[in-house]
């Protein structure tokens, strides 16, 4: 156990040393990814901890003393250790309704009968749609494109690897971060761990990444050094009945599946990444009230293994394998594709 006086000194040094070391994320990116630099929004999610701070918090975790310094850890690491902080930071956009709870959309649609008219089901934006519904000059009601966890940072891999990140250890995790049962954060943790622990459907490869390094390693394993990352430019158009501008195919090779990575609600930044067969990708110009947004649209051409009760089939009135299903990629979500050397 670290002596209390020495520990206090280390914590004081950690508090003031955050900007004294270069964050290693960009270096790791340059060494493994054939792109000059990560997108600005992704770079902003890198851990702000210096190497010294990281080493200190790893030591505290190994000695089971992190819980006694949780507030400092959460502040320095830029993670959400309380629901209050989560709500405050995710509802600061006064031009849009507050971000719905993670399961808000799911709950809203769960009781819909099959083949519910789109005019009824899409009043808050159409979550899933047919490719034919997105044509230049047409109109479509866009759902919320925001990332509900946009303010959070990844943890560095040496720290993230020590977090009990599994549903079987959920009580241990909640105790570590002082998460109260029945709280919104407890719900987020349970939902995310259930998603990350579930088995992949046939033809799908999936994983959850809890650090920027894990994300890069996943991409390199799937595609190698030469890749491209695509993301929706902004949240403009959310909850609006927008005019569709140019629709450009950016990935049409159904034999080279891309990887889709979605931000999940958790204490720190977590992405659920999966590789699915037979997907086409488009960049769509969304003519919103304020400006034109360049949004990424993914269309799945093999839905034969999807759950028959999937929301897409409730909205569109068909079953697995009978239609293609398209959806928007939210801001700060990403799609990775392989490029030629």
Short mmCIF file of C-alpha atoms in Angstrom, two decimals:
data_model
loop_
_atom_site.label_atom_id
_atom_site.label_comp_id
_atom_site.label_asym_id
_atom_site.label_seq_id
_atom_site.Cartn_x
_atom_site.Cartn_y
_atom_site.Cartn_z
CA UNK A 1 0.00 0.00 0.00
CA UNK A 2 1.25 3.49 -0.87
CA UNK A 3 2.06 5.66 2.15
CA UNK A 4 -0.67 8.34 2.56
CA UNK A 5 1.75 11.31 2.56
CA UNK A 6 3.59 10.02 -0.50
CA UNK A 7 0.28 9.32 -2.19
CA UNK A 8 -0.92 12.86 -1.51
CA UNK A 9 2.23 14.22 -3.13
CA UNK A 10 1.74 12.02 -6.18
CA UNK A 11 -1.86 13.15 -6.53
CA UNK A 12 -0.85 16.81 -6.35
CA UNK A 13 1.76 16.23 -9.05
CA UNK A 14 -0.81 14.37 -11.16
CA UNK A 15 -3.28 17.24 -10.85
CA UNK A 16 -0.84 19.74 -12.32
CA UNK A 17 0.98 17.52 -14.81
CA UNK A 18 -1.79 16.91 -17.33
CA UNK A 19 -0.37 19.16 -20.03
CA UNK A 20 3.30 18.30 -19.51
CA UNK A 21 3.41 15.25 -21.75
CA UNK A 22 2.36 14.69 -25.35
CA UNK A 23 -0.64 12.41 -25.67
CA UNK A 24 0.52 9.20 -27.39
CA UNK A 25 -2.66 8.69 -29.45
CA UNK A 26 -1.44 10.57 -32.54
CA UNK A 27 1.85 8.69 -32.48
CA UNK A 28 0.08 5.33 -32.25
CA UNK A 29 -2.18 6.38 -35.13
CA UNK A 30 0.76 7.38 -37.35
CA UNK A 31 2.54 4.09 -36.65
CA UNK A 32 -0.43 1.89 -37.56
CA UNK A 33 -2.80 3.78 -39.86
CA UNK A 34 -1.97 4.95 -43.37
CA UNK A 35 -3.61 8.34 -42.87
CA UNK A 36 -1.73 11.50 -41.85
CA UNK A 37 -3.83 12.16 -38.74
CA UNK A 38 -7.12 11.13 -37.11
CA UNK A 39 -10.27 13.19 -37.63
CA UNK A 40 -10.44 16.12 -35.22
CA UNK A 41 -13.50 14.74 -33.42
CA UNK A 42 -11.78 11.38 -32.89
CA UNK A 43 -8.54 12.97 -31.72
CA UNK A 44 -10.63 14.92 -29.18
CA UNK A 45 -11.74 11.59 -27.66
CA UNK A 46 -8.16 10.53 -26.88
CA UNK A 47 -7.35 10.30 -23.20
CA UNK A 48 -6.11 13.61 -21.74
CA UNK A 49 -4.07 11.76 -19.10
CA UNK A 50 -0.31 12.20 -19.19
CA UNK A 51 1.87 9.12 -18.90
CA UNK A 52 2.61 10.07 -15.30
CA UNK A 53 -1.09 10.41 -14.45
CA UNK A 54 -1.88 7.13 -16.15
CA UNK A 55 0.84 5.31 -14.21
CA UNK A 56 -0.43 6.76 -10.94
CA UNK A 57 -4.04 5.72 -11.55
CA UNK A 58 -2.94 2.26 -12.66
CA UNK A 59 -1.09 1.93 -9.35
CA UNK A 60 -4.13 3.11 -7.40
CA UNK A 61 -6.29 0.58 -9.20
CA UNK A 62 -3.84 -2.24 -8.55
CA UNK A 63 -3.83 -1.36 -4.85
CA UNK A 64 -7.65 -1.05 -4.71
CA UNK A 65 -7.36 2.61 -3.75
CA UNK A 66 -8.87 4.20 -6.84
CA UNK A 67 -12.33 4.51 -5.28
CA UNK A 68 -10.88 6.85 -2.63
CA UNK A 69 -9.69 9.20 -5.37
CA UNK A 70 -12.54 8.72 -7.81
CA UNK A 71 -13.44 12.40 -8.24
CA UNK A 72 -9.88 13.33 -9.20
CA UNK A 73 -9.65 10.36 -11.55
CA UNK A 74 -12.90 11.19 -13.31
CA UNK A 75 -11.96 14.84 -13.69
CA UNK A 76 -8.46 14.18 -14.98
CA UNK A 77 -9.53 11.35 -17.29
CA UNK A 78 -12.61 13.24 -18.57
CA UNK A 79 -15.04 10.40 -17.95
CA UNK A 80 -18.60 10.35 -16.60
CA UNK A 81 -18.68 9.03 -13.07
CA UNK A 82 -22.10 10.49 -12.24
CA UNK A 83 -25.41 10.71 -14.02
CA UNK A 84 -25.62 14.41 -13.13
CA UNK A 85 -22.46 15.16 -15.09
CA UNK A 86 -23.76 13.06 -17.95
CA UNK A 87 -27.08 14.89 -18.17
CA UNK A 88 -25.53 18.34 -17.80
CA UNK A 89 -23.03 17.84 -20.59
CA UNK A 90 -25.35 16.12 -23.06
CA UNK A 91 -28.21 18.61 -22.89
CA UNK A 92 -26.29 21.80 -23.55
CA UNK A 93 -27.59 22.18 -27.13
CA UNK A 94 -30.57 24.47 -26.71
CA UNK A 95 -31.53 24.31 -30.39
CA UNK A 96 -32.62 20.66 -30.14
CA UNK A 97 -34.68 18.66 -27.66
CA UNK A 98 -32.69 17.01 -24.86
CA UNK A 99 -30.97 13.84 -25.97
CA UNK A 100 -33.26 10.91 -25.30
CA UNK A 101 -32.25 8.26 -22.82
CA UNK A 102 -30.31 5.47 -24.49
CA UNK A 103 -33.33 3.19 -24.79
CA UNK A 104 -35.78 6.00 -25.46
CA UNK A 105 -36.22 5.24 -29.15
CA UNK A 106 -36.37 1.50 -28.56
CA UNK A 107 -39.03 1.82 -25.88
CA UNK A 108 -41.05 4.22 -28.00
CA UNK A 109 -41.23 1.73 -30.86
CA UNK A 110 -41.30 -1.61 -28.99
CA UNK A 111 -45.08 -1.73 -28.76
CA UNK A 112 -45.72 -0.72 -32.36
CA UNK A 113 -47.56 -3.35 -34.35
CA UNK A 114 -45.90 -4.62 -37.50
CA UNK A 115 -46.37 -2.51 -40.63
CA UNK A 116 -47.18 0.64 -38.66
CA UNK A 117 -47.60 3.49 -41.19
CA UNK A 118 -44.40 5.48 -41.57
CA UNK A 119 -46.30 8.73 -41.09
CA UNK A 120 -47.09 7.57 -37.54
CA UNK A 121 -43.85 5.80 -36.67
CA UNK A 122 -41.46 8.45 -38.00
CA UNK A 123 -42.73 11.52 -36.15
CA UNK A 124 -39.33 11.91 -34.41
CA UNK A 125 -37.28 10.95 -37.44
CA UNK A 126 -37.09 7.77 -39.46
CA UNK A 127 -34.57 5.39 -37.86
CA UNK A 128 -34.60 2.91 -40.77
CA UNK A 129 -35.69 3.30 -44.38
CA UNK A 130 -35.42 1.91 -47.90
CA UNK A 131 -32.69 2.99 -50.30
CA UNK A 132 -35.36 4.16 -52.76
CA UNK A 133 -36.58 6.70 -50.19
CA UNK A 134 -33.35 8.71 -50.48
CA UNK A 135 -33.35 10.37 -53.89
CA UNK A 136 -32.05 13.81 -54.84
CA UNK A 137 -34.86 16.37 -54.58
CA UNK A 138 -36.91 14.25 -52.21
CA UNK A 139 -37.71 14.74 -48.54
CA UNK A 140 -37.10 12.63 -45.44
CA UNK A 141 -37.52 13.22 -41.70
CA UNK A 142 -34.10 12.79 -40.08
CA UNK A 143 -33.75 11.41 -36.52
CA UNK A 144 -31.35 12.70 -33.87
CA UNK A 145 -27.82 12.53 -35.29
CA UNK A 146 -26.07 13.46 -32.06
CA UNK A 147 -23.60 11.30 -30.18
CA UNK A 148 -25.04 11.15 -26.63
CA UNK A 149 -21.55 10.55 -25.23
CA UNK A 150 -19.65 13.10 -27.31
CA UNK A 151 -17.87 14.71 -24.37
CA UNK A 152 -16.28 11.55 -23.00
CA UNK A 153 -12.70 10.38 -23.54
CA UNK A 154 -11.25 6.95 -24.00
CA UNK A 155 -9.18 5.53 -21.19
CA UNK A 156 -5.58 4.63 -22.08
CA UNK A 157 -5.27 0.91 -22.73
CA UNK A 158 -3.19 0.16 -19.59
CA UNK A 159 -6.08 1.58 -17.53
CA UNK A 160 -8.97 0.30 -19.64
CA UNK A 161 -7.57 -3.24 -19.54
CA UNK A 162 -7.90 -3.24 -15.74
CA UNK A 163 -11.59 -2.27 -15.76
CA UNK A 164 -13.91 -5.27 -15.11
CA UNK A 165 -15.63 -4.84 -18.47
CA UNK A 166 -18.06 -7.76 -18.62
CA UNK A 167 -21.64 -8.40 -17.61
CA UNK A 168 -20.53 -11.16 -15.25
CA UNK A 169 -18.56 -8.55 -13.25
CA UNK A 170 -21.10 -5.73 -13.38
CA UNK A 171 -21.45 -5.47 -9.60
CA UNK A 172 -17.68 -5.16 -9.24
CA UNK A 173 -17.67 -2.43 -11.88
CA UNK A 174 -20.47 -0.47 -10.23
CA UNK A 175 -18.74 -0.69 -6.87
CA UNK A 176 -15.47 0.58 -8.36
CA UNK A 177 -17.18 3.68 -9.78
CA UNK A 178 -19.76 4.07 -6.97
CA UNK A 179 -22.66 3.66 -9.37
CA UNK A 180 -26.00 3.46 -7.56
CA UNK A 181 -28.43 0.67 -8.46
CA UNK A 182 -31.50 1.78 -10.44
CA UNK A 183 -29.69 4.96 -11.56
CA UNK A 184 -29.51 6.01 -15.19
CA UNK A 185 -25.78 5.27 -15.22
CA UNK A 186 -26.47 1.75 -13.94
CA UNK A 187 -28.90 1.31 -16.84
CA UNK A 188 -26.31 2.56 -19.34
CA UNK A 189 -23.69 0.17 -17.97
CA UNK A 190 -26.05 -2.80 -18.11
CA UNK A 191 -27.21 -2.03 -21.66
CA UNK A 192 -23.69 -1.59 -22.98
CA UNK A 193 -22.30 -4.71 -21.33
CA UNK A 194 -25.22 -6.76 -22.67
CA UNK A 195 -24.48 -5.50 -26.19
CA UNK A 196 -20.77 -6.19 -25.85
CA UNK A 197 -21.24 -9.68 -24.37
CA UNK A 198 -23.84 -10.90 -26.84
CA UNK A 199 -22.97 -13.38 -29.57
CA UNK A 200 -22.57 -12.08 -33.10
CA UNK A 201 -25.22 -12.97 -35.64
CA UNK A 202 -24.24 -15.25 -38.51
CA UNK A 203 -21.93 -13.47 -40.93
CA UNK A 204 -21.04 -10.73 -38.45
CA UNK A 205 -17.76 -10.03 -36.69
CA UNK A 206 -18.14 -7.75 -33.70
CA UNK A 207 -16.24 -6.37 -30.73
CA UNK A 208 -16.33 -3.53 -28.22
CA UNK A 209 -13.26 -1.32 -27.96
CA UNK A 210 -12.54 0.55 -24.74
CA UNK A 211 -9.41 2.43 -25.77
CA UNK A 212 -8.18 4.31 -28.83
CA UNK A 213 -5.39 1.76 -29.19
CA UNK A 214 -7.90 -1.10 -29.25
CA UNK A 215 -9.89 0.72 -31.94
CA UNK A 216 -6.83 1.13 -34.14
CA UNK A 217 -5.77 -2.49 -33.62
CA UNK A 218 -9.25 -3.71 -34.59
CA UNK A 219 -9.16 -1.69 -37.81
CA UNK A 220 -5.67 -2.88 -38.72
CA UNK A 221 -6.60 -6.54 -38.11
CA UNK A 222 -9.56 -6.24 -40.45
CA UNK A 223 -8.20 -4.02 -43.19
CA UNK A 224 -4.46 -3.58 -42.83
CA UNK A 225 -2.55 -0.30 -42.98
CA UNK A 226 -4.37 1.34 -45.89
CA UNK A 227 -7.83 2.45 -44.76
CA UNK A 228 -10.26 5.32 -44.89
CA UNK A 229 -12.62 6.49 -42.16
CA UNK A 230 -15.99 8.08 -42.91
CA UNK A 231 -18.29 9.96 -40.54
CA UNK A 232 -21.29 12.27 -40.65
CA UNK A 233 -20.11 15.88 -40.68
CA UNK A 234 -22.49 17.44 -38.15
CA UNK A 235 -25.84 17.10 -36.40
CA UNK A 236 -27.58 19.57 -38.72
CA UNK A 237 -30.87 18.18 -39.97
CA UNK A 238 -31.76 16.35 -36.76
CA UNK A 239 -35.55 16.24 -36.27
CA UNK A 240 -36.04 18.12 -39.56
CA UNK A 241 -37.92 17.17 -42.70
CA UNK A 242 -34.92 17.86 -44.90
CA UNK A 243 -34.49 18.18 -48.65
CA UNK A 244 -32.18 15.54 -50.06
CA UNK A 245 -29.32 16.86 -52.16
CA UNK A 246 -26.65 14.88 -53.98
CA UNK A 247 -26.41 11.17 -53.16
CA UNK A 248 -22.93 9.77 -53.84
CA UNK A 249 -21.95 6.12 -53.61
CA UNK A 250 -18.62 5.86 -51.73
CA UNK A 251 -18.45 2.09 -51.18
CA UNK A 252 -20.31 -0.31 -53.39
CA UNK A 253 -18.18 -3.46 -53.29
CA UNK A 254 -20.46 -5.96 -51.55
CA UNK A 255 -17.61 -8.49 -51.29
CA UNK A 256 -15.46 -6.08 -49.20
CA UNK A 257 -17.52 -5.41 -46.06
CA UNK A 258 -16.80 -2.20 -44.13
CA UNK A 259 -16.63 -1.89 -40.35
CA UNK A 260 -19.25 0.23 -38.58
CA UNK A 261 -18.41 1.61 -35.12
CA UNK A 262 -21.14 3.06 -32.90
CA UNK A 263 -20.62 5.04 -29.70
CA UNK A 264 -22.19 3.36 -26.64
CA UNK A 265 -23.25 4.98 -23.35
CA UNK A 266 -20.80 4.14 -20.61
CA UNK A 267 -18.56 5.62 -17.94
CA UNK A 268 -15.88 6.27 -20.56
CA UNK A 269 -15.77 6.14 -24.35
CA UNK A 270 -16.71 2.73 -25.73
CA UNK A 271 -17.37 1.82 -29.35
CA UNK A 272 -19.26 -1.20 -30.62
CA UNK A 273 -17.65 -2.16 -33.93
CA UNK A 274 -18.99 -4.77 -36.28
CA UNK A 275 -18.29 -6.04 -39.77
CA UNK A 276 -21.39 -7.07 -41.70
CA UNK A 277 -21.62 -8.53 -45.17
CA UNK A 278 -23.14 -6.79 -48.19
CA UNK A 279 -23.23 -3.11 -47.22
CA UNK A 280 -23.18 -0.08 -49.48
CA UNK A 281 -22.20 3.36 -48.22
CA UNK A 282 -23.32 6.75 -49.47
CA UNK A 283 -22.56 10.39 -48.71
CA UNK A 284 -25.84 12.30 -48.76
CA UNK A 285 -26.16 16.08 -48.82
CA UNK A 286 -28.78 16.97 -46.22
CA UNK A 287 -30.19 20.46 -46.85
CA UNK A 288 -31.07 21.45 -43.29
CA UNK A 289 -32.41 24.79 -42.06
CA UNK A 290 -28.98 26.12 -41.11
CA UNK A 291 -26.67 24.60 -43.69
CA UNK A 292 -25.90 21.56 -45.80
CA UNK A 293 -24.76 18.55 -43.81
CA UNK A 294 -22.82 15.71 -45.42
CA UNK A 295 -24.22 12.58 -43.79
CA UNK A 296 -23.15 8.96 -44.18
CA UNK A 297 -25.87 6.46 -45.08
CA UNK A 298 -25.33 2.71 -44.73
CA UNK A 299 -27.56 0.25 -46.59
CA UNK A 300 -27.63 -3.42 -45.57
CA UNK A 301 -28.39 -5.78 -48.45
CA UNK A 302 -28.39 -8.99 -46.43
CA UNK A 303 -30.90 -8.88 -43.59
CA UNK A 304 -31.63 -12.62 -43.63
CA UNK A 305 -30.06 -13.21 -40.20
CA UNK A 306 -31.69 -10.21 -38.47
CA UNK A 307 -34.22 -10.68 -35.69
CA UNK A 308 -37.76 -10.82 -37.16
CA UNK A 309 -38.80 -8.33 -34.45
CA UNK A 310 -36.14 -5.81 -35.46
CA UNK A 311 -37.43 -2.24 -35.47
CA UNK A 312 -36.63 -1.90 -39.17
CA UNK A 313 -39.16 -4.58 -40.09
CA UNK A 314 -41.81 -3.03 -37.85
CA UNK A 315 -41.35 0.30 -39.62
CA UNK A 316 -41.01 -0.98 -43.17
CA UNK A 317 -43.45 -3.87 -43.06
CA UNK A 318 -41.21 -6.68 -44.35
CA UNK A 319 -39.25 -9.52 -42.78
CA UNK A 320 -35.64 -10.71 -42.72
CA UNK A 321 -34.01 -11.18 -46.10
CA UNK A 322 -36.86 -9.59 -48.06
CA UNK A 323 -35.57 -6.01 -48.32
CA UNK A 324 -32.47 -3.88 -47.91
CA UNK A 325 -32.44 -1.64 -44.82
CA UNK A 326 -30.72 1.74 -44.64
CA UNK A 327 -29.88 4.05 -41.73
CA UNK A 328 -27.85 7.16 -40.99
CA UNK A 329 -24.48 7.07 -39.25
CA UNK A 330 -24.60 9.42 -36.25
CA UNK A 331 -22.03 12.13 -35.71
CA UNK A 332 -18.91 10.67 -34.07
CA UNK A 333 -19.84 7.18 -35.21
CA UNK A 334 -17.57 5.94 -37.96
CA UNK A 335 -17.29 3.63 -40.93
CA UNK A 336 -13.97 2.13 -41.96
CA UNK A 337 -13.19 0.87 -45.48
CA UNK A 338 -10.13 -0.69 -47.04
CA UNK A 339 -8.27 1.27 -49.71
CA UNK A 340 -5.70 0.34 -52.30
CA UNK A 341 -2.07 0.73 -51.26
#
